[in-house]
Coordinates of N, CA, C and O in Angstrom, one line a residue:
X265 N 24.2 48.9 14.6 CA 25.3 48.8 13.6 C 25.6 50.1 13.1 O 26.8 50.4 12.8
X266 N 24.8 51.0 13.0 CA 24.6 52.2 12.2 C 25.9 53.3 13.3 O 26.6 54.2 12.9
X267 N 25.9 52.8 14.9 CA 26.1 53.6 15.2 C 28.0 53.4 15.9 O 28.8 54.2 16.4
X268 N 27.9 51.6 15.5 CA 28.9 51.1 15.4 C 30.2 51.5 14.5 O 31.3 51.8 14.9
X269 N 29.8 51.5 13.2 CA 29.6 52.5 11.9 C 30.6 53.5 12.0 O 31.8 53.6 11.6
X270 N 29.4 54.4 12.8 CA 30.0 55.7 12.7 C 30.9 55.9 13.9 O 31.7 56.8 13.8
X271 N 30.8 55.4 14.6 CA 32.0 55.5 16.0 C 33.5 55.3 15.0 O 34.4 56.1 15.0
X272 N 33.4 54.3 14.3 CA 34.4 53.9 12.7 C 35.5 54.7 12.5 O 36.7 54.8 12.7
X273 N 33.8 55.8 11.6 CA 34.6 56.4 10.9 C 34.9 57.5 11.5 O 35.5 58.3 10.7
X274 N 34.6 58.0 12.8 CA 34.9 59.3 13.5 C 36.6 59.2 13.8 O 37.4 60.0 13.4
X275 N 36.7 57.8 14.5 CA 38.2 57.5 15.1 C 38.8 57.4 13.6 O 40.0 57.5 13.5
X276 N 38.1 57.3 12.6 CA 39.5 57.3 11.4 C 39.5 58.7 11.1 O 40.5 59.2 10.5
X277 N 38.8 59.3 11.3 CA 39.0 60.6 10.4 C 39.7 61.7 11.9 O 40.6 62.5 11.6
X278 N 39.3 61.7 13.1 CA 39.7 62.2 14.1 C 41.3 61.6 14.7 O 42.1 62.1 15.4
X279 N 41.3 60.3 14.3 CA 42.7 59.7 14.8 C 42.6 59.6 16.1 O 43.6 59.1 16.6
X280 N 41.6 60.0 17.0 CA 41.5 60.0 18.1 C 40.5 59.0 18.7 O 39.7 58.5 18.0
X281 N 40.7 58.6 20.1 CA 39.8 57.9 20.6 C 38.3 58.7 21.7 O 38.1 58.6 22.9
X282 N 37.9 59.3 20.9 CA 36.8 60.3 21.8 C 35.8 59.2 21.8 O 35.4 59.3 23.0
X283 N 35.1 58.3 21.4 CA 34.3 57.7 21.5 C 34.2 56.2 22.2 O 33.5 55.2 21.9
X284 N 35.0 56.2 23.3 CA 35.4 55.0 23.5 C 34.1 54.3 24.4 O 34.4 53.1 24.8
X285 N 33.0 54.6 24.7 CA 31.7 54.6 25.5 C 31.2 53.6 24.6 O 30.7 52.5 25.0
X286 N 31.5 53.9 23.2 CA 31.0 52.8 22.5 C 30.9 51.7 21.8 O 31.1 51.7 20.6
X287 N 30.6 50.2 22.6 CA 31.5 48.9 22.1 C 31.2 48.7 20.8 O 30.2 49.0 20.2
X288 N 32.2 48.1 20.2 CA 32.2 47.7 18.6 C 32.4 46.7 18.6 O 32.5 46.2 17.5
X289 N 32.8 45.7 19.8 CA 33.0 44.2 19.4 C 31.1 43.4 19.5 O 30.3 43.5 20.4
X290 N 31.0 42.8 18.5 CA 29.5 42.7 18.2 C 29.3 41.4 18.9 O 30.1 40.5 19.1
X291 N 28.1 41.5 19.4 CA 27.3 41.1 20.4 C 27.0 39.7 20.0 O 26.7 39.6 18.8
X292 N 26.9 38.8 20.7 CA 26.3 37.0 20.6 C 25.1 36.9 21.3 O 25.1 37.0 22.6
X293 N 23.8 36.7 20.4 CA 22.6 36.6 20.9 C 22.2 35.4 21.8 O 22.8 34.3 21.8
X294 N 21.3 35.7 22.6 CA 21.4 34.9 23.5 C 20.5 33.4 22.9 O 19.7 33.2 22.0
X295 N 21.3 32.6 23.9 CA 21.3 31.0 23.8 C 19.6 30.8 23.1 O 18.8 31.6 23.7
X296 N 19.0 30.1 22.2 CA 17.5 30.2 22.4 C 17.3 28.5 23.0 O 18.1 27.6 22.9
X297 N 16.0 28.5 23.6 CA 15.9 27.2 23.7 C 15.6 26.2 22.8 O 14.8 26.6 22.0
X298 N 15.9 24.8 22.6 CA 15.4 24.2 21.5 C 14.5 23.4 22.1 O 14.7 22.6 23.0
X299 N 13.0 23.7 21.3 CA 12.2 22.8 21.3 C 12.0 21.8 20.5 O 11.8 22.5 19.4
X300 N 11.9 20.9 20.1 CA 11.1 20.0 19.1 C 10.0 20.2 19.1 O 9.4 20.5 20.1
X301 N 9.5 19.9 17.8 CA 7.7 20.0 17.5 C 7.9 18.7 16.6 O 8.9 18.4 16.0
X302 N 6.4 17.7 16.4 CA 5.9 17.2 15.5 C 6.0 17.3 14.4 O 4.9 17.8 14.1
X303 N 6.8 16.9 13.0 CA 6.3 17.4 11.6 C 5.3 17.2 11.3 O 4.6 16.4 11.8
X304 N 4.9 18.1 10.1 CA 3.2 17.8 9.8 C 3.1 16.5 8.3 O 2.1 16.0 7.9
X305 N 4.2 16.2 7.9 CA 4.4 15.3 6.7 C 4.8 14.0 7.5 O 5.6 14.0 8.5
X306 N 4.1 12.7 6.8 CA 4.5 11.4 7.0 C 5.4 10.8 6.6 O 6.0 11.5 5.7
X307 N 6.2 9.4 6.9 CA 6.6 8.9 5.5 C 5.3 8.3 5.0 O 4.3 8.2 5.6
X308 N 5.6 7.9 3.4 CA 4.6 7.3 2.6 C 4.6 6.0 2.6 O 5.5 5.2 2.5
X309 N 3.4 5.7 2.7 CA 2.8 4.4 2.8 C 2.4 3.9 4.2 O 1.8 2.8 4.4
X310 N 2.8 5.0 5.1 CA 1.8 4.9 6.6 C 0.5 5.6 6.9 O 0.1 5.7 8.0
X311 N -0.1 6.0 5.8 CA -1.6 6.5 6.1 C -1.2 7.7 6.9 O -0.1 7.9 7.4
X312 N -2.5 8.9 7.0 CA -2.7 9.8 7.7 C -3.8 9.7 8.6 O -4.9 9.2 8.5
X313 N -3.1 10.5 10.0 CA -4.5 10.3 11.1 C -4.5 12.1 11.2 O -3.7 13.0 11.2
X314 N -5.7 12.1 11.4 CA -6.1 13.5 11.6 C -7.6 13.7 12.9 O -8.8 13.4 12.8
X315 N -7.1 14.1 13.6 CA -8.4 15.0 14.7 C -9.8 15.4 14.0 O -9.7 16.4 13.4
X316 N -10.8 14.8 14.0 CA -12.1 15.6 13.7 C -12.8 16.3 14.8 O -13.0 17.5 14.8
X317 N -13.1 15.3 16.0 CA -13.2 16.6 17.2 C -12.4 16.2 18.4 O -11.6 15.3 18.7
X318 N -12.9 17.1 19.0 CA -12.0 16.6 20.7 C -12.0 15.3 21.2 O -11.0 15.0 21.9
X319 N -12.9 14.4 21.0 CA -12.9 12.8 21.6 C -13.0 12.1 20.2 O -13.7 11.1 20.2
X320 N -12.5 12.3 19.2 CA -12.9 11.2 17.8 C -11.2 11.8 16.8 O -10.9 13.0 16.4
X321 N -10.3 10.4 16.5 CA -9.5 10.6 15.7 C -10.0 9.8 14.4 O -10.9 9.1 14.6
X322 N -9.4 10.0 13.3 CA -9.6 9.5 12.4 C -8.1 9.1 11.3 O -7.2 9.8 10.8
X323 N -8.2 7.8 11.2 CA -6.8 7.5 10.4 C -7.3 7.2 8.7 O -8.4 7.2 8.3
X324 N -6.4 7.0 8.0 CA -6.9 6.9 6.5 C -5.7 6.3 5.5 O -4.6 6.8 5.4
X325 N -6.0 5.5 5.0 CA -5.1 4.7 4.0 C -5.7 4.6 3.1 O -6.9 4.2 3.2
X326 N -4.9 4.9 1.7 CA -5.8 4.8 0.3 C -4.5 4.2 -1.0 O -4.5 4.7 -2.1
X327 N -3.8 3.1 -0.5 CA -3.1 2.5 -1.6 C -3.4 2.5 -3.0 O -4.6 2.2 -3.3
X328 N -2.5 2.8 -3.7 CA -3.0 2.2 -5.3 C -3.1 0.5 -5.5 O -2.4 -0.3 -5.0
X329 N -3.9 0.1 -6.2 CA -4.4 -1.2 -6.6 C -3.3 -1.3 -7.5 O -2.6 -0.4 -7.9
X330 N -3.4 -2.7 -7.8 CA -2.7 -3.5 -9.3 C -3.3 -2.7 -10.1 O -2.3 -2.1 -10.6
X331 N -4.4 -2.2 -10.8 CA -4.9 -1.8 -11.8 C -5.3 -0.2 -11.7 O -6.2 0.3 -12.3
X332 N -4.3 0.3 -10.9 CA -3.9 1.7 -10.7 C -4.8 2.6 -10.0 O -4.4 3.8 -9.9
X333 N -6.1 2.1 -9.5 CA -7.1 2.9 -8.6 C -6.7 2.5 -7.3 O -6.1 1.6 -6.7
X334 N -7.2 3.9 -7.0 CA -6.5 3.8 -5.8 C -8.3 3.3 -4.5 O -9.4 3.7 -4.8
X335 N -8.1 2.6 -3.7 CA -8.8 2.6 -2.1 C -9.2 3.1 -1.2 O -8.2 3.2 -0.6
X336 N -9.6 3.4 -0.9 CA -9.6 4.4 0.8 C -10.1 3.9 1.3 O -11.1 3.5 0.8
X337 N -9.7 3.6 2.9 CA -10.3 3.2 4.0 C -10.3 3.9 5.1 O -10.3 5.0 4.6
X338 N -10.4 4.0 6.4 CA -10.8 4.6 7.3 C -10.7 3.9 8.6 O -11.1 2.8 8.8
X339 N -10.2 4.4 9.4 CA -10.3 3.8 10.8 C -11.1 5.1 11.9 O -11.4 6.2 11.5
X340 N -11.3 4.7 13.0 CA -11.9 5.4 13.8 C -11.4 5.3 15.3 O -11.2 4.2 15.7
X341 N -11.2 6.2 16.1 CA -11.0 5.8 17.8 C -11.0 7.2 18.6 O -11.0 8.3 18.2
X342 N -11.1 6.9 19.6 CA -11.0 8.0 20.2 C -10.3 8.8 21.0 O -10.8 9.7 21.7
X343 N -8.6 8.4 21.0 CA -7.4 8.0 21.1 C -6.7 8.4 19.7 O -7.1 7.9 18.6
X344 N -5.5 9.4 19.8 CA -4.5 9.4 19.0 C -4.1 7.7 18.6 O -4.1 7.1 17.5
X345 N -3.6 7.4 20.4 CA -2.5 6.2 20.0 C -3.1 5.3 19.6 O -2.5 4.3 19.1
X346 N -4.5 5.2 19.8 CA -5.6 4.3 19.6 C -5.8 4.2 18.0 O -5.3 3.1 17.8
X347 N -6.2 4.7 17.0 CA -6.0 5.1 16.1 C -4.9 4.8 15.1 O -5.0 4.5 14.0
X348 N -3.7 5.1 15.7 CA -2.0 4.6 15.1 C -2.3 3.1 15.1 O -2.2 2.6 14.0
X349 N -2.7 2.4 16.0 CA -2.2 1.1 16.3 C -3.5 0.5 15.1 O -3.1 -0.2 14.2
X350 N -5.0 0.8 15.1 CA -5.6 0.7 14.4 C -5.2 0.7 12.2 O -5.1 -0.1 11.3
X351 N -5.0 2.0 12.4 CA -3.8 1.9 11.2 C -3.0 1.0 10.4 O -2.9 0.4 9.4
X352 N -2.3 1.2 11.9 CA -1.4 -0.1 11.7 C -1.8 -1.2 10.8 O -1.7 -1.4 9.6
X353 N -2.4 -2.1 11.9 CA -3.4 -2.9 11.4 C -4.0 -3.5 10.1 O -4.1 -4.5 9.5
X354 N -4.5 -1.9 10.1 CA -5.3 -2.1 8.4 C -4.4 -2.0 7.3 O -4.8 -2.5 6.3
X355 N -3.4 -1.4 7.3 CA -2.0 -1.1 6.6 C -1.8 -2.8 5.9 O -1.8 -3.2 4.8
X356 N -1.8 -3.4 7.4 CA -1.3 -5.0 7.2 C -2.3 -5.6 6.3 O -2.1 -6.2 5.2
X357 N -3.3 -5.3 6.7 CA -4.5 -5.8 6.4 C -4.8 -5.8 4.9 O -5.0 -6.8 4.2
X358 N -4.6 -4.4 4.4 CA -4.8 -4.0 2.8 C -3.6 -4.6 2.4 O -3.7 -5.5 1.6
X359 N -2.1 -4.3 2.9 CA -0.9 -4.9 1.8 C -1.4 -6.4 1.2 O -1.5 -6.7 0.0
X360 N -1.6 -7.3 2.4 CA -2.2 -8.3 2.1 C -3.1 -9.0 1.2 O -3.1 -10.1 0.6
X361 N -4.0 -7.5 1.2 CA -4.7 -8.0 0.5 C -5.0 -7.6 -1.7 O -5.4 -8.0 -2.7
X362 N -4.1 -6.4 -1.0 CA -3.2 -6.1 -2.6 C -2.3 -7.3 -3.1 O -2.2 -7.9 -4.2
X363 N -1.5 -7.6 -1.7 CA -0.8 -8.6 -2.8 C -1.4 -9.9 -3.5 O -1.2 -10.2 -4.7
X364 N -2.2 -10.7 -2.7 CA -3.1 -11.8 -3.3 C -4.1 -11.2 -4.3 O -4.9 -12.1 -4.5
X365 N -4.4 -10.1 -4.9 CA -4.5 -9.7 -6.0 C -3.7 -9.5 -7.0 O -3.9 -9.4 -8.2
X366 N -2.4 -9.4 -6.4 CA -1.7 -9.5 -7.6 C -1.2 -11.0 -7.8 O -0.3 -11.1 -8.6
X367 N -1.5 -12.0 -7.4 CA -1.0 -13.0 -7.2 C -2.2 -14.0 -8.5 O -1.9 -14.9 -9.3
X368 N -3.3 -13.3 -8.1 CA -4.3 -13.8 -9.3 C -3.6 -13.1 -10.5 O -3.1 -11.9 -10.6
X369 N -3.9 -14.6 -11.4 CA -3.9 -14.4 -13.2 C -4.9 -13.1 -13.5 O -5.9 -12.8 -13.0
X370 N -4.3 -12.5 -14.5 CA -5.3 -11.0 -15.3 C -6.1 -12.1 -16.4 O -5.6 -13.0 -17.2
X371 N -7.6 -11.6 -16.2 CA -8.0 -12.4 -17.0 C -8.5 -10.9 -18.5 O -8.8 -9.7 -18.4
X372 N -8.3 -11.9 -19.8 CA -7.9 -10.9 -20.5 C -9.2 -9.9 -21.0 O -10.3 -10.3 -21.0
X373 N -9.1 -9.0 -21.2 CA -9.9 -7.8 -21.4 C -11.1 -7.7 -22.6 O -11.8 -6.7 -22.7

């Protein structure tokens, strides 16, 4: 750019074209490839699976209760997809079982 620049201001001040060696129409970077990657954020309310070691995933759901504490559970496999589908699963499993808690009368305090 710098030298873009000054090629500039030579031809304005010289009126002449002595520098013509040097292009000033600016350059278009080359194409890059697009990769996709994975994001590292879920939506909410699908639990997190996370790698502990090379043959063991680990999934985890921890909904809030009716009475504002929250749960944690855990799944195990040794399989990413193994593990999602597990998840899954218990996802169903807990909604269910939050909601027939809320389905019981609050007995009073």
């Amino acid at each position: 750019m710098r030298k873009i620049a000054a090629a500039k201001i030579d031809r304005g001040i010289d009126k002449s074209e002595s520098l013509q060696d040097i292009d000033t129409a600016p350059r278009k970077p080359a194409p890059s490839t697009f990769l996709p990657h994975k994001g590292q954020r879920r939506k909410p309310g699908t639990g997190c699976v996370s790698q502990i070691n090379e043959n063991l995933w680990e999934g985890r759901y921890s909904p809030k209760l009716p009475n504002g504490d929250r749960l944690a559970r855990n799944v195990y496999a040794h399989s990413e997809k193994e593990c999602e589908q597990k998840l899954a699963e218990l996802i169903v499993q807990m909604k269910a079982e939050i909601a027939a808690q809320r389905q019981q009368p609050q007995a009073p305090a």
